XYZ file of C-alpha atoms in Angstrom:
679
model
C -45.117 111.401 16.355
C -44.297 110.722 20.005
C -47.915 111.138 21.163
C -49.680 108.582 23.355
C -53.033 108.038 21.674
C -54.770 107.564 25.023
C -53.832 111.149 25.906
C -54.702 112.807 22.591
C -57.523 115.244 23.193
C -57.413 117.665 20.256
C -57.351 117.307 16.484
C -56.643 120.007 13.914
C -58.841 119.535 10.852
C -58.784 121.216 7.434
C -61.993 121.681 5.442
C -62.777 122.898 1.944
C -63.413 126.569 2.733
C -61.422 129.400 1.069
C -59.013 131.205 3.386
C -59.856 129.027 6.397
C -56.977 127.722 8.513
C -57.042 124.351 10.309
C -59.794 124.173 12.928
C -59.451 122.620 16.399
C -61.816 119.922 17.681
C -61.938 117.633 20.683
C -61.392 113.929 20.126
C -64.432 112.022 21.496
C -63.632 109.412 24.175
C -62.750 106.010 22.748
C -61.786 107.282 19.297
C -58.281 106.560 18.027
C -57.712 109.051 15.237
C -54.590 109.234 13.085
C -53.170 112.095 11.075
C -54.511 111.757 7.529
C -57.901 110.357 8.531
C -61.179 111.994 7.558
C -63.853 113.060 10.011
C -67.183 114.882 10.038
C -66.962 118.250 11.775
C -69.304 121.153 12.565
C -68.348 124.334 10.661
C -70.668 127.148 11.648
C -74.153 125.805 11.018
C -72.959 123.154 8.579
C -71.429 119.737 8.894
C -68.511 119.001 6.591
C -66.019 116.240 5.950
C -62.501 117.364 6.803
C -59.086 115.824 7.223
C -57.053 115.542 10.415
C -53.645 117.140 9.906
C -52.399 117.330 13.503
C -53.023 115.633 16.871
C -52.089 117.167 20.204
C -52.756 117.139 23.948
C -52.929 120.907 23.945
C -55.096 123.524 22.279
C -54.470 127.234 21.778
C -58.114 127.988 22.576
C -60.184 127.614 25.728
C -60.751 123.802 25.843
C -64.228 124.318 27.271
C -65.260 126.139 24.086
C -63.802 123.594 21.644
C -66.439 121.304 20.118
C -65.807 117.615 19.432
C -65.797 116.361 15.877
C -68.965 114.413 15.068
C -67.697 111.229 13.456
C -64.357 109.606 12.675
C -64.293 108.019 9.217
C -61.788 105.313 9.988
C -63.092 102.656 7.599
C -60.510 103.887 5.085
C -56.898 104.193 6.206
C -55.212 107.614 6.450
C -53.413 109.329 3.621
C -49.654 109.312 4.069
C -47.267 112.078 5.156
C -45.967 112.656 1.619
C -49.492 113.345 0.334
C -50.187 115.750 3.181
C -46.906 117.561 2.555
C -47.628 117.794 -1.178
C -51.131 119.200 -0.705
C -49.877 121.695 1.876
C -47.164 122.825 -0.523
C -49.736 123.187 -3.327
C -51.978 125.238 -1.055
C -49.136 127.578 -0.083
C -47.773 127.899 -3.614
C -51.074 128.413 -5.435
C -52.530 130.626 -2.682
C -55.405 128.519 -1.382
C -56.298 127.098 2.002
C -54.903 123.642 2.774
C -58.430 122.281 3.066
C -59.353 123.583 -0.387
C -56.547 121.572 -1.950
C -56.676 118.475 0.247
C -60.431 117.930 0.274
C -61.326 119.198 -3.202
C -58.947 116.680 -4.748
C -60.432 113.621 -3.087
C -63.053 111.676 -5.084
C -66.540 112.961 -4.254
C -67.365 109.714 -2.408
C -64.660 110.446 0.172
C -65.468 114.118 0.719
C -69.226 113.730 1.216
C -70.940 113.040 4.534
C -71.599 109.303 4.899
C -75.104 108.197 3.944
C -76.929 105.219 5.499
C -75.513 102.880 2.831
C -71.966 104.246 3.210
C -70.369 101.014 4.474
C -72.098 98.864 1.859
C -71.007 101.278 -0.879
C -67.454 101.127 0.435
C -67.573 97.331 0.386
C -68.671 97.422 -3.254
C -65.772 99.721 -4.132
C -63.356 97.285 -2.535
C -65.042 94.193 -3.975
C -64.307 95.296 -7.531
C -60.600 94.653 -7.651
C -58.215 96.447 -9.933
C -58.346 94.120 -12.920
C -55.494 91.947 -14.027
C -55.800 90.823 -17.638
C -55.826 87.123 -18.369
C -53.680 87.645 -21.427
C -50.184 86.775 -22.359
C -47.853 89.684 -21.738
C -46.096 90.913 -24.844
C -42.373 90.403 -25.262
C -40.428 93.644 -24.780
C -38.362 94.595 -27.844
C -34.603 94.947 -27.601
C -33.646 98.556 -26.921
C -31.023 100.444 -28.887
C -28.015 101.895 -27.061
C -29.578 105.318 -26.474
C -32.743 103.802 -25.065
C -30.842 101.386 -22.845
C -28.629 104.178 -21.503
C -31.735 106.199 -20.623
C -33.278 103.248 -18.759
C -30.073 102.591 -16.816
C -29.681 106.269 -15.864
C -33.097 106.285 -14.204
C -33.167 102.862 -12.536
C -29.633 103.196 -11.165
C -30.372 106.587 -9.627
C -30.989 106.660 -5.883
C -33.350 109.199 -4.355
C -34.911 112.210 -6.057
C -33.851 112.716 -9.628
C -35.626 114.755 -12.326
C -34.905 113.438 -15.829
C -36.015 114.978 -19.126
C -36.388 112.211 -21.711
C -36.002 114.188 -24.907
C -36.205 112.452 -28.237
C -37.489 113.048 -31.724
C -40.984 111.735 -32.374
C -40.818 108.000 -32.958
C -37.577 107.611 -30.997
C -39.148 105.073 -28.643
C -39.807 107.128 -25.524
C -42.767 104.930 -24.607
C -40.620 101.810 -24.736
C -38.118 103.503 -22.423
C -40.957 104.256 -20.000
C -42.103 100.630 -20.056
C -38.619 99.236 -19.448
C -38.055 101.626 -16.533
C -41.410 100.617 -15.060
C -40.576 96.911 -15.412
C -37.246 97.391 -13.652
C -38.847 99.326 -10.784
C -41.597 96.725 -10.288
C -39.120 93.851 -10.431
C -36.868 95.503 -7.866
C -39.694 96.223 -5.424
C -42.826 94.004 -5.484
C -44.771 96.640 -3.508
C -43.747 99.537 -5.746
C -46.415 101.784 -7.271
C -46.041 103.931 -10.356
C -47.823 107.139 -11.339
C -48.016 107.618 -15.118
C -49.449 110.997 -16.131
C -50.786 111.656 -19.631
C -52.209 114.941 -20.990
C -55.583 113.606 -22.105
C -56.633 110.014 -21.550
C -58.812 109.710 -24.669
C -55.932 110.818 -26.890
C -53.607 108.005 -25.860
C -55.484 104.703 -26.253
C -52.384 103.070 -27.709
C -50.314 103.999 -24.670
C -52.840 102.669 -22.194
C -53.239 99.501 -24.235
C -49.486 98.941 -24.269
C -49.245 99.343 -20.489
C -52.089 96.878 -19.972
C -50.488 94.406 -22.363
C -46.947 94.745 -21.014
C -47.974 94.405 -17.369
C -50.651 91.737 -17.692
C -49.838 90.375 -14.236
C -50.144 93.772 -12.538
C -53.198 95.715 -11.446
C -53.517 98.841 -13.592
C -56.155 101.526 -12.966
C -56.943 104.875 -14.532
C -58.121 108.184 -13.120
C -59.553 110.930 -15.310
C -62.605 113.131 -15.789
C -64.220 110.734 -18.241
C -64.918 108.250 -15.443
C -68.067 108.248 -13.342
C -67.832 109.299 -9.687
C -67.972 105.639 -8.635
C -65.222 104.634 -11.075
C -62.977 107.418 -9.814
C -63.545 106.400 -6.189
C -62.823 102.760 -7.060
C -59.527 103.591 -8.795
C -58.447 106.013 -6.051
C -59.179 103.450 -3.336
C -57.360 100.643 -5.169
C -54.225 102.781 -5.323
C -54.670 104.134 -1.791
C -54.864 100.609 -0.366
C -51.946 99.314 -2.446
C -54.072 96.924 -4.511
C -53.133 98.652 -7.781
C -49.493 99.000 -8.803
C -49.859 101.316 -11.806
C -52.027 104.430 -12.007
C -52.472 105.990 -15.461
C -54.229 109.320 -15.325
C -54.647 112.903 -16.378
C -53.677 115.866 -14.220
C -56.144 114.971 -11.429
C -54.179 111.755 -10.794
C -51.295 113.768 -9.328
C -53.461 114.138 -6.200
C -54.004 110.391 -5.685
C -52.657 109.018 -2.413
C -50.024 106.470 -3.453
C -48.446 104.923 -0.333
C -45.659 103.009 -2.107
C -44.881 105.542 -4.831
C -41.557 104.593 -6.433
C -41.598 106.262 -9.859
C -43.411 109.090 -11.660
C -43.589 109.458 -15.435
C -45.067 112.538 -17.131
C -45.631 111.906 -20.823
C -45.744 114.919 -23.191
C -44.743 117.071 -20.232
C -44.997 120.261 -22.294
C -48.725 119.832 -22.885
C -50.987 122.680 -21.729
C -53.549 120.167 -20.447
C -51.404 119.656 -17.341
C -52.298 123.201 -16.225
C -55.729 123.494 -14.615
C -57.775 126.328 -16.109
C -60.216 126.794 -13.245
C -60.532 126.169 -9.518
C -57.069 125.610 -8.059
C -54.977 126.526 -11.083
C -52.161 124.079 -10.484
C -49.622 122.547 -12.842
C -49.756 118.758 -12.529
C -46.272 118.523 -14.044
C -44.783 120.861 -11.459
C -46.610 119.152 -8.588
C -45.399 115.785 -9.895
C -41.823 117.046 -9.593
C -42.561 118.206 -6.040
C -44.081 114.795 -5.196
C -40.980 113.045 -6.503
C -38.832 115.338 -4.366
C -40.900 114.642 -1.235
C -40.952 110.889 -1.898
C -37.225 110.851 -2.821
C -37.827 109.029 -6.102
C -36.979 109.621 -9.782
C -39.343 111.387 -12.156
C -39.171 111.187 -15.947
C -40.508 114.123 -17.978
C -40.850 112.975 -21.571
C -41.358 115.051 -24.702
C -40.052 115.643 -28.200
C -40.571 119.347 -27.436
C -40.002 119.923 -23.703
C -41.541 122.997 -22.110
C -39.269 126.010 -22.124
C -39.329 125.900 -18.287
C -38.008 122.321 -18.256
C -35.405 123.102 -20.898
C -34.157 126.034 -18.819
C -33.742 123.626 -15.880
C -31.778 121.292 -18.135
C -29.490 124.157 -19.161
C -28.979 125.230 -15.551
C -28.121 121.683 -14.482
C -31.161 121.170 -12.249
C -32.617 118.513 -14.561
C -30.676 115.799 -16.362
C -31.480 115.332 -20.037
C -31.594 111.870 -21.615
C -31.507 112.276 -25.381
C -32.844 109.895 -28.026
C -31.549 111.107 -31.380
C -32.697 108.258 -33.609
C -36.056 106.763 -34.356
C -36.578 103.424 -32.647
C -37.521 101.646 -35.884
C -34.318 101.444 -37.910
C -36.103 101.958 -41.211
C -38.048 104.955 -39.909
C -37.092 108.302 -41.398
C -37.811 111.864 -40.346
C -40.104 113.750 -42.723
C -38.778 116.352 -45.123
C -40.184 119.834 -44.601
C -41.705 121.804 -47.481
C -42.930 125.369 -46.928
C -45.705 126.421 -49.302
C -46.473 130.143 -49.631
C -50.122 130.731 -50.606
C -49.150 134.144 -51.980
C -47.021 132.420 -54.616
C -48.621 129.013 -55.109
C -52.057 128.790 -56.720
C -54.796 128.213 -54.122
C -57.909 126.110 -54.752
C -60.518 125.933 -51.977
C -57.915 126.842 -49.379
C -55.305 124.327 -50.566
C -52.186 125.257 -52.536
C -51.538 123.311 -55.748
C -48.384 121.717 -54.270
C -50.413 120.493 -51.329
C -53.052 118.995 -53.641
C -50.352 117.221 -55.688
C -48.725 115.826 -52.539
C -52.041 114.375 -51.343
C -52.735 112.849 -54.771
C -49.283 111.241 -54.892
C -49.675 109.728 -51.427
C -53.120 108.350 -52.261
C -51.814 106.843 -55.505
C -49.219 104.950 -53.435
C -52.032 103.799 -51.083
C -50.439 105.683 -48.200
C -52.279 107.672 -45.533
C -52.401 111.466 -45.275
C -52.968 113.662 -42.232
C -54.401 117.141 -42.778
C -53.914 119.154 -39.601
C -56.063 122.210 -38.885
C -56.293 123.363 -35.297
C -59.756 124.888 -35.657
C -62.931 122.847 -35.334
C -66.319 123.725 -36.752
C -67.237 124.575 -40.344
C -66.138 128.213 -40.422
C -64.907 130.591 -37.707
C -67.496 133.196 -38.633
C -70.636 133.698 -40.723
C -71.088 137.055 -42.452
C -73.535 138.998 -44.581
C -71.789 140.310 -47.729
C -74.511 142.941 -48.128
C -74.289 144.830 -44.821
C -71.214 143.305 -43.149
C -73.050 141.599 -40.263
C -70.880 139.057 -38.420
C -71.963 136.121 -36.273
C -70.789 137.461 -32.934
C -71.637 135.742 -29.673
C -74.143 137.851 -27.675
C -72.402 136.857 -24.437
C -68.717 137.146 -25.421
C -66.498 139.583 -27.290
C -65.786 136.988 -29.976
C -67.444 135.231 -32.883
C -69.731 132.229 -32.742
C -68.447 129.440 -34.967
C -70.567 128.008 -37.767
C -71.108 124.249 -37.340
C -72.700 123.041 -40.564
C -73.249 119.415 -39.483
C -75.890 120.409 -36.937
C -76.821 123.773 -38.464
C -75.848 125.866 -35.457
C -73.690 128.795 -34.451
C -71.685 127.836 -31.352
C -69.450 129.930 -29.126
C -66.371 127.899 -28.183
C -65.814 130.082 -25.106
C -69.155 130.111 -23.273
C -71.017 127.323 -25.066
C -73.893 129.506 -26.298
C -75.489 128.177 -29.458
C -78.369 128.994 -31.761
C -79.732 127.589 -35.044
C -78.259 129.279 -38.095
C -80.649 131.966 -39.303
C -81.850 131.897 -42.928
C -81.637 135.663 -43.344
C -79.300 138.349 -42.083
C -80.726 139.630 -38.776
C -79.703 143.196 -39.723
C -80.710 143.617 -43.368
C -82.652 140.468 -44.261
C -80.248 139.305 -46.971
C -80.585 135.526 -47.530
C -77.046 135.081 -48.848
C -75.037 134.532 -45.658
C -71.442 133.453 -46.297
C -69.035 131.394 -44.173
C -65.584 132.984 -43.860
C -62.487 130.905 -43.230
C -62.382 127.161 -42.664
C -62.649 124.754 -39.771
C -62.237 120.984 -39.797
C -65.864 120.423 -40.916
C -65.456 122.600 -43.998
C -62.049 121.104 -44.720
C -63.529 117.601 -44.566
C -66.168 118.690 -47.102
C -63.521 120.190 -49.388
C -61.375 117.050 -49.305
C -64.408 114.884 -50.105
C -65.088 117.058 -53.173
C -61.476 116.815 -54.351
C -61.088 113.086 -53.658
C -64.552 111.490 -53.676
C -63.113 107.965 -53.714
C -60.926 108.511 -50.628
C -61.993 107.310 -47.207
C -61.941 110.480 -45.109
C -62.229 110.621 -41.324
C -62.438 113.730 -39.157
C -61.277 113.573 -35.536
C -61.930 116.545 -33.271
C -63.975 117.287 -30.160
C -67.191 117.390 -32.170
C -66.785 113.859 -33.550
C -65.511 112.229 -30.342
C -68.046 113.293 -27.733
C -69.368 109.782 -27.109
C -67.508 107.429 -24.794
C -64.794 105.423 -26.578
C -65.522 107.209 -29.881
C -61.982 108.591 -30.097
C -60.437 105.186 -29.512
C -62.632 103.581 -32.178
C -61.750 106.332 -34.636
C -58.024 105.888 -34.114
C -58.389 102.113 -34.359
C -59.895 102.622 -37.820
C -56.844 104.662 -38.831
C -54.441 102.016 -37.511
C -56.409 99.288 -39.311
C -55.885 101.055 -42.647
C -59.574 101.895 -43.055
C -58.833 105.617 -43.547
C -57.022 107.334 -46.427
C -57.147 110.951 -45.247
C -57.321 111.862 -41.568
C -58.505 115.406 -40.846
C -58.097 116.685 -37.328
C -57.052 119.111 -34.649
C -54.384 118.589 -31.975
C -56.065 115.295 -31.159
C -54.359 113.662 -34.169
C -50.913 115.030 -33.310
C -50.289 113.454 -29.919
C -48.630 110.115 -29.342
C -50.179 108.007 -32.083
C -47.995 105.432 -33.806
C -49.445 105.553 -37.311
C -47.711 103.022 -39.550
C -49.094 104.038 -42.962
C -48.863 107.838 -42.819
C -46.371 109.311 -45.282
C -47.675 112.844 -45.781
C -48.717 115.540 -43.307
C -50.378 118.785 -44.391
C -50.522 121.719 -41.942
C -52.979 124.558 -42.574
C -53.611 127.904 -40.859
C -50.489 127.909 -38.691
C -50.184 131.625 -39.496
C -53.022 132.557 -37.124
C -50.938 131.177 -34.260
C -47.680 132.721 -35.463
C -49.348 136.138 -35.744
C -50.843 135.915 -32.245
C -49.877 138.463 -29.599
C -49.524 135.669 -27.027
C -45.814 135.498 -26.086
C -45.989 131.702 -25.979
C -47.576 131.327 -29.415
C -44.282 130.566 -31.163
C -43.272 127.734 -28.830
C -46.773 126.259 -29.007
C -46.779 126.424 -32.797
C -43.372 124.736 -32.923
C -44.523 121.995 -30.554
C -47.658 121.386 -32.644
C -45.655 121.213 -35.850
C -43.035 118.868 -34.396
C -45.707 116.621 -32.929
C -47.826 116.333 -36.052
C -44.756 115.944 -38.279
C -43.747 113.021 -36.108
C -46.826 111.037 -37.180
C -45.262 110.477 -40.623
C -42.636 107.970 -41.697
C -42.694 105.928 -38.498
C -42.589 102.565 -40.290
C -39.993 103.443 -42.914
C -42.111 105.185 -45.544
C -40.511 108.141 -47.284
C -42.334 111.045 -45.704
C -42.835 114.783 -45.812
C -44.681 117.595 -44.079
C -46.046 120.510 -46.093
C -46.837 123.714 -44.199
C -48.900 126.441 -45.848
C -47.514 129.685 -44.429
C -46.711 133.275 -45.256
C -44.027 133.322 -42.550
C -41.610 130.814 -44.031
C -38.651 133.079 -43.238
C -39.124 132.605 -39.466
C -36.053 130.957 -37.824
C -38.314 128.345 -36.219
C -38.876 126.723 -39.616
C -35.137 126.132 -40.041
C -35.142 124.323 -36.693
C -38.274 122.405 -37.724
C -36.651 121.347 -40.994
C -33.735 119.928 -39.036
C -36.125 118.423 -36.469
C -33.932 120.217 -33.921
C -35.784 121.248 -30.791
C -32.437 122.175 -29.209
C -31.774 124.772 -31.899
C -35.214 126.318 -31.454
C -35.241 126.219 -27.636
C -31.703 127.541 -27.168
C -32.466 130.547 -29.378
C -35.760 131.134 -27.570
C -34.084 131.009 -24.153
C -31.530 133.614 -25.230
C -34.350 135.838 -26.443
C -36.352 135.373 -23.229
C -33.328 136.069 -21.044
C -32.526 139.299 -22.890
C -36.162 140.392 -22.496
C -36.354 139.405 -18.818
C -39.267 137.098 -19.585
C -40.417 133.687 -18.313
C -38.698 131.390 -17.348
C -36.181 133.974 -16.088
C -38.834 135.727 -14.006
C -41.785 134.441 -11.990
C -45.311 135.735 -12.489
C -48.770 135.688 -10.983
C -51.948 136.977 -12.544
C -54.919 138.431 -10.686
C -58.047 138.179 -12.829
C -61.392 139.773 -12.107
C -64.749 139.627 -13.843
C -67.938 141.572 -13.255
C -71.114 142.718 -14.995
C -69.203 145.737 -16.303
C -65.519 146.191 -17.055
C -65.322 149.276 -14.815
C -66.178 147.174 -11.748
C -63.446 144.680 -12.574
C -60.893 147.434 -13.191
C -61.950 149.247 -10.014
C -61.248 146.152 -7.922
C -57.914 145.525 -9.653
C -56.865 149.155 -9.172
C -57.524 148.766 -5.452
C -55.636 145.446 -5.509
C -52.688 147.124 -7.238
C -52.515 149.822 -4.529
C -52.584 147.119 -1.840
C -49.850 145.231 -3.651
C -47.639 148.287 -3.913
C -48.110 149.053 -0.214
C -47.213 145.485 0.764
C -44.171 145.472 -1.510
C -42.953 148.763 0.000
C -43.364 147.378 3.527
C -41.233 144.297 2.786
C -37.475 144.979 3.059
C -35.683 144.239 -0.185
C -38.905 143.261 -1.968
C -38.316 143.166 -5.727
C -41.889 142.456 -6.833
C -43.222 144.610 -9.665
C -46.963 145.357 -9.789
C -48.225 146.262 -13.262
C -51.284 148.321 -14.145
C -54.627 146.541 -14.546
C -55.863 146.141 -18.122
C -58.876 144.531 -19.844
C -58.202 140.970 -20.978
C -57.668 140.322 -24.696
C -60.964 138.425 -24.798
C -62.718 140.918 -22.576
C -66.275 139.544 -22.457
C -67.096 135.871 -21.807
C -70.487 134.507 -20.740
C -71.829 138.021 -20.036
C -68.936 138.820 -17.705
C -66.373 141.487 -18.544
C -62.844 140.624 -17.549
C -59.621 142.407 -16.613
C -56.237 141.334 -15.314
C -53.332 142.527 -13.198
C -49.842 141.065 -13.540
C -47.227 140.872 -10.779
C -43.680 139.769 -11.433
C -40.501 138.989 -9.473
C -37.013 137.659 -10.285
C -37.538 134.508 -8.202
C -40.357 132.206 -7.121
C -39.368 132.584 -3.484
C -39.706 136.351 -3.306
C -42.937 136.273 -5.310
C -44.458 133.614 -3.041
C -43.693 135.611 0.137
C -45.379 138.646 -1.415
C -48.382 136.686 -2.687
C -49.122 135.235 0.750
C -49.588 138.687 2.272
C -51.318 140.107 -0.789
C -53.821 137.223 -0.999
C -54.814 137.601 2.655
C -55.291 141.344 2.147
C -57.433 140.739 -0.950
C -59.765 138.423 0.977
C -60.754 141.395 3.126
C -61.612 143.640 0.150
C -65.334 144.164 -0.402
C -66.162 144.065 -4.101
C -68.891 143.040 -6.532
C -66.253 141.568 -8.820
C -65.341 137.899 -8.767
C -61.594 137.363 -8.697
C -59.076 134.541 -8.934
C -55.306 134.395 -8.645
C -53.203 132.264 -10.965
C -49.567 131.525 -10.156
C -47.320 130.760 -13.158
C -49.953 131.817 -15.735
C -49.602 130.337 -19.203
C -51.164 133.114 -21.290
C -49.361 136.324 -20.360
């Protein structure tokens, strides 16, 4: 930096306070701070842990009025320049202060003021080394030509390179990842790898394979299922270079990785990579930015890439690596059968063709997956006498009937109550469940096939630690005949005995007003279809639907994502929709919808004034409207959309607009989301 440390007198520090710029502090005599170190600073009447982002001999304020920071936390080395640049970019892009992003994404141990036992606690974190397994590493299988070409394309690339690894389910994407990782680690003994997964508890096989393949390497994980101490231990092991491979969910994108040499994002299309609260960042997009800053390759893998990534492939910004064949030579893609419940006889929610298909698979001692993306027993309880419905008292939606624990539960706010024995309106004792969730489906299947071993996997059955992994291990061990589940059963599992997949209630998604519902439905169907026929069994997927004439089903039958995505991109371009425009959403909630709309109306006027004052500004500010699900947890919600042809012009506008909004006095709570996923 060209600064003599003996002469450094001022440090700029960022802290986790909304809208607050870096603060200036004096460096106490004798301290030798570095950019990227943490320190304890006075902020108003509080003391907070912040991060030093700049050192200088000069200060823009009166030096006599600048306070010294209280304590330098130098027991842990500084974060590197790439991490600082990435967090600053995220702060600018997602409209937050730098301190909000930098500090909020450190493990809680490193953002809290040191306690008396701080040094001993730090020693314990370091003493537990990132474990290396005392097992024999497995022997990597020989790759086919497509897989080998994909590996070579990545490892031979110098500098930043975004690759989309696109292959049908079962095409061996994971094996390509592992070979690329092995090449990178062999080439550079100090290299570190970031491997992002959508949800850690859904991919036990993947984590197990990484641990087995790299038995001589230190592998750690970082996800919300870990305790605060476990997260701090993993973060520190990577930060200090003691761990070479970090496997984690979206939070892992904020780990400081000093020798980062490769990033892999598995199932890059998955919505779990987008944070739904706090700083609403996309871990996939930030991973691409990290790769760009670190000048390294990044691999985005998926059988159904996001439409944003596919648009970048088509424009030449990303390079696609295609795997057209399943990795196991005997493996076959499932045949698609569309079953119309208006034509086919329905028994307890299942068409007769579906029932026959399940019976045939069971008679061959093969496994069946029944996919229903709705947990609970029934989506609503009703009174046939007066029409009462089990609405949530805190949300403008229904509470779901969960028969296993006898409760009505709202899946939006978490409110629950025991199921009443009589209608609260008319007293009728004959309350009826309407529709079906996974609990009711499990009950129905047990009635139809009492001898079958049935297992349900959804959030309700996998709340305990390691319960999901144990459940999937039972499936892999052949201890399950029929697997009933939500999206949890569709992602990344290499089932060897599954020959038949049944998909129910896809119509509710296809009929949704959400503009992304079609691409999400297609991704779900492709993913769950890919669980069948992986070991060579003749396989099929049966979809109960009234919309069998939709073009997406032709693409699904051909297992052709390209056909579906190319058509969708043409449609989006003609409509001027994402990804051909950039969007931001301002959301407000209050005790009454009028308060939320009042704030958003004022925000819209501010936005229009700012847009008019900016030469050549092409940002469009839409009218505020109530959200589709207007009431959640006793708060009534509204939204305001802004849109521009490019990310650059939108970002310039948002910076000014956000600062103006901070000065608005309102009783509404508001949050801004850049690149919203549900507009």
